[in-house]
C-alpha positions as MATLAB code, in Angstrom:
seq = 'MDDMDNIIRKIEEQDPELFLQVEKILPFHGYLSTGALMGIQMLNMAKRLLDVKEGERIYVTAETYNCLPDPFQILEGATIGNKGLKVKDYGKMAVTVNKRGGPGEDTMPAVRIYLDPEKTKAYPKLHAWYMNTEKHRHEDILPIVLEAGEKIYSYSFTEIEVPIKKRKQVKLCDKCGESFVWFEGEALCEACKHEQ';
ca = [
      23.062  -22.762  -99.253;
      19.621  -23.120  -97.630;
      16.156  -22.839  -99.357;
      15.799  -19.186  -97.935;
      19.116  -18.134  -99.221;
      18.263  -19.729 -102.734;
      14.838  -17.890 -102.699;
      16.520  -14.579 -101.872;
      19.175  -15.191 -104.553;
      16.392  -15.743 -107.279;
      14.632  -12.566 -106.414;
      17.996  -10.656 -106.756;
      18.454  -12.436 -110.242;
      14.736  -12.119 -111.415;
      13.657   -8.750 -109.872;
      16.318   -6.416 -108.652;
      13.843   -3.821 -107.305;
      11.952   -6.399 -105.346;
      15.349   -7.630 -104.072;
      16.208   -4.157 -102.839;
      12.936   -3.916 -101.037;
      13.445   -7.390  -99.456;
      17.070   -6.259  -98.325;
      15.464   -3.421  -96.410;
      13.084   -5.630  -94.693;
      15.052   -8.412  -93.517;
      17.107   -6.774  -90.702;
      13.759   -5.015  -89.295;
      11.618   -8.352  -89.561;
      14.313  -10.781  -89.093;
      13.570  -12.915  -92.134;
      11.671  -12.935  -95.060;
       8.215  -14.123  -94.052;
       5.243  -14.882  -96.431;
       3.261  -12.073  -94.901;
       6.187   -9.554  -95.273;
       6.408  -10.463  -99.072;
       2.730   -9.991  -99.328;
       3.043   -6.512  -97.399;
       5.673   -5.517 -100.213;
       3.306   -6.807 -103.107;
       0.372   -5.073 -101.459;
       2.502   -1.784 -101.031;
       3.591   -1.940 -104.638;
       0.071   -2.408 -105.761;
      -1.108    0.508 -103.692;
       1.438    3.026 -104.972;
       0.786    2.009 -108.584;
      -3.179    2.185 -108.278;
      -2.864    5.726 -106.326;
      -0.278    6.853 -108.433;
       1.886    7.632 -105.438;
       5.033    9.707 -106.515;
       8.742    9.477 -105.033;
       8.553   10.995 -101.569;
       4.862   11.332 -101.383;
       3.567   10.366  -97.999;
       0.974    7.421  -97.498;
      -1.161    6.441  -94.717;
      -1.915    2.760  -93.951;
      -4.787    0.782  -92.104;
      -3.425   -2.871  -91.676;
      -6.051   -5.246  -90.703;
      -3.502   -7.453  -89.056;
      -0.342   -7.038  -86.818;
       1.263  -10.334  -88.268;
       4.199   -9.255  -90.865;
       2.033   -7.455  -93.181;
       2.658   -3.837  -91.715;
       6.413   -4.165  -91.659;
       7.071   -3.252  -95.245;
       4.923    0.009  -94.963;
       6.961    0.941  -91.952;
      10.439    0.285  -93.343;
       9.964    1.254  -97.041;
       7.493    3.996  -96.778;
       8.102    5.181  -93.256;
       4.232    4.849  -92.303;
       4.783    4.238  -88.457;
       2.380    4.311  -85.633;
       4.399    6.996  -84.087;
       4.041    9.363  -87.098;
       0.371    8.451  -87.462;
       1.135    6.961  -90.947;
       0.052    3.409  -89.842;
      -2.798    2.303  -87.792;
      -3.635   -1.439  -87.078;
      -7.258   -2.705  -86.614;
      -6.327   -6.395  -85.777;
      -9.211   -7.959  -87.608;
      -6.986  -10.937  -88.376;
      -6.956  -10.304  -92.318;
      -4.403   -9.930  -94.844;
      -5.693   -6.596  -95.912;
      -4.566   -3.056  -96.023;
      -6.214    0.248  -96.889;
      -3.849    2.862  -98.350;
      -4.258    6.635  -99.058;
      -2.174    9.733  -99.608;
      -2.255   12.881  -97.610;
      -5.111   15.080  -97.920;
      -4.513   18.617  -98.984;
      -5.869   21.711  -97.345;
      -9.615   22.080  -97.312;
     -10.045   18.285  -98.475;
     -12.459   16.296  -96.192;
     -11.856   12.820  -97.889;
      -9.119   11.170  -99.946;
      -9.228    8.330 -102.396;
      -8.093    4.993 -100.872;
      -7.530    1.599 -101.919;
      -8.195   -1.540  -99.986;
      -6.165   -4.761 -100.903;
      -6.614   -8.127  -99.550;
      -5.350  -11.636 -100.292;
      -8.377  -13.053 -102.026;
      -9.312  -16.654 -100.788;
     -11.193  -17.220 -103.980;
      -7.903  -16.383 -106.043;
      -5.736  -18.300 -103.955;
      -7.588  -21.532 -104.593;
      -5.532  -21.629 -108.024;
      -2.517  -22.323 -105.830;
      -3.624  -25.142 -103.627;
      -0.536  -25.257 -101.179;
      -0.718  -21.423 -100.826;
      -4.567  -21.763 -100.219;
      -4.016  -24.524  -97.678;
      -1.389  -22.335  -95.879;
      -3.764  -19.404  -95.835;
      -6.889  -21.024  -94.535;
      -4.584  -22.833  -92.011;
      -5.722  -26.262  -93.114;
      -2.152  -27.502  -93.683;
       1.100  -26.315  -92.142;
       3.889  -25.029  -94.693;
       7.243  -23.388  -94.159;
       7.784  -20.054  -95.624;
      10.401  -21.488  -97.749;
       7.612  -23.553  -99.300;
       5.117  -20.736  -99.813;
       7.268  -17.851 -100.837;
       8.035  -19.245 -104.239;
       4.277  -19.485 -104.924;
       3.728  -16.009 -103.798;
       6.522  -14.834 -106.219;
       5.041  -16.650 -109.051;
       1.552  -15.573 -108.548;
       2.319  -11.870 -107.965;
      -0.766   -9.554 -107.953;
      -2.922  -12.468 -109.153;
      -3.762  -13.492 -105.464;
      -5.042   -9.976 -104.377;
      -8.306   -8.228 -104.898;
      -8.767   -4.389 -104.424;
     -11.472   -1.834 -104.255;
     -11.266    1.914 -104.186;
     -12.879    3.687 -101.400;
     -12.659    7.255  -99.686;
     -11.120    7.942  -96.460;
     -12.218   10.914  -94.378;
      -9.535   13.124  -93.467;
      -9.083   13.398  -89.903;
      -9.570   16.859  -88.199;
      -6.675   17.717  -86.246;
      -7.855   18.406  -82.604;
      -6.057   20.743  -80.271;
      -4.007   18.869  -77.887;
      -3.667   19.922  -74.224;
      -1.854   18.170  -71.495;
      -3.777   17.564  -68.187;
      -3.021   15.922  -64.859;
      -5.414   12.815  -64.102;
      -7.826   13.306  -61.210;
      -7.368    9.714  -60.115;
      -3.529    8.807  -60.605;
      -2.105   12.552  -61.056;
      -0.193   11.427  -63.913;
      -0.114   13.954  -67.069;
      -1.875   12.622  -70.284;
      -2.955   14.214  -73.598;
      -6.545   15.599  -73.215;
      -8.826   16.440  -75.951;
     -12.053   17.412  -74.501;
     -14.009   16.994  -71.331;
     -12.330   13.953  -69.649;
     -10.827   14.346  -66.025;
      -9.282   10.703  -66.203;
      -6.549    9.307  -68.145;
      -7.392    6.300  -70.395;
      -5.799    3.864  -68.138;
      -8.029    5.102  -65.066;
     -11.048    5.074  -67.128;
     -10.334    1.467  -67.955;
      -9.831    0.594  -64.248;
     -13.505    1.567  -63.409;
];
């Protein structure tokens, strides 16, 4: 049995709830990466901190495309297609999570959670991996992340502006002639605007 199988077996023995989450992530992500595990941990923290009830929808802004957003997609159904997931690729191991706004609400409480380099210093191999000063396999870092748990993250509460849903129209682009979703005033689709 290889190292990854041992790690997953240990998760199953020590934390059955986490194991069920990992089991759902594996087919989608392809393997248990350090970033995917951190995404699960951040998701669980956010749900606790925001008191998210079972079945309650969340919205996520991930600050990296790498691994971290996958648990939010698989475990909570927050995808780009349903506008539950936004990715602003700042290259940071961080997410901001909020619940759905109710009628008439202009803002919603949210929590931003990030992997804190000051806290990872307590785990030298993890810190070296995170700061990319040393190369380490996921199999070497995952046990450290599991042991550290939430101790390697920091968070702060913030407010998210509830977006106003604009009336969508479909228009033909004046340049390419293809249809595009049009909100106001533009005669060109985004692709043609960027060609200018």
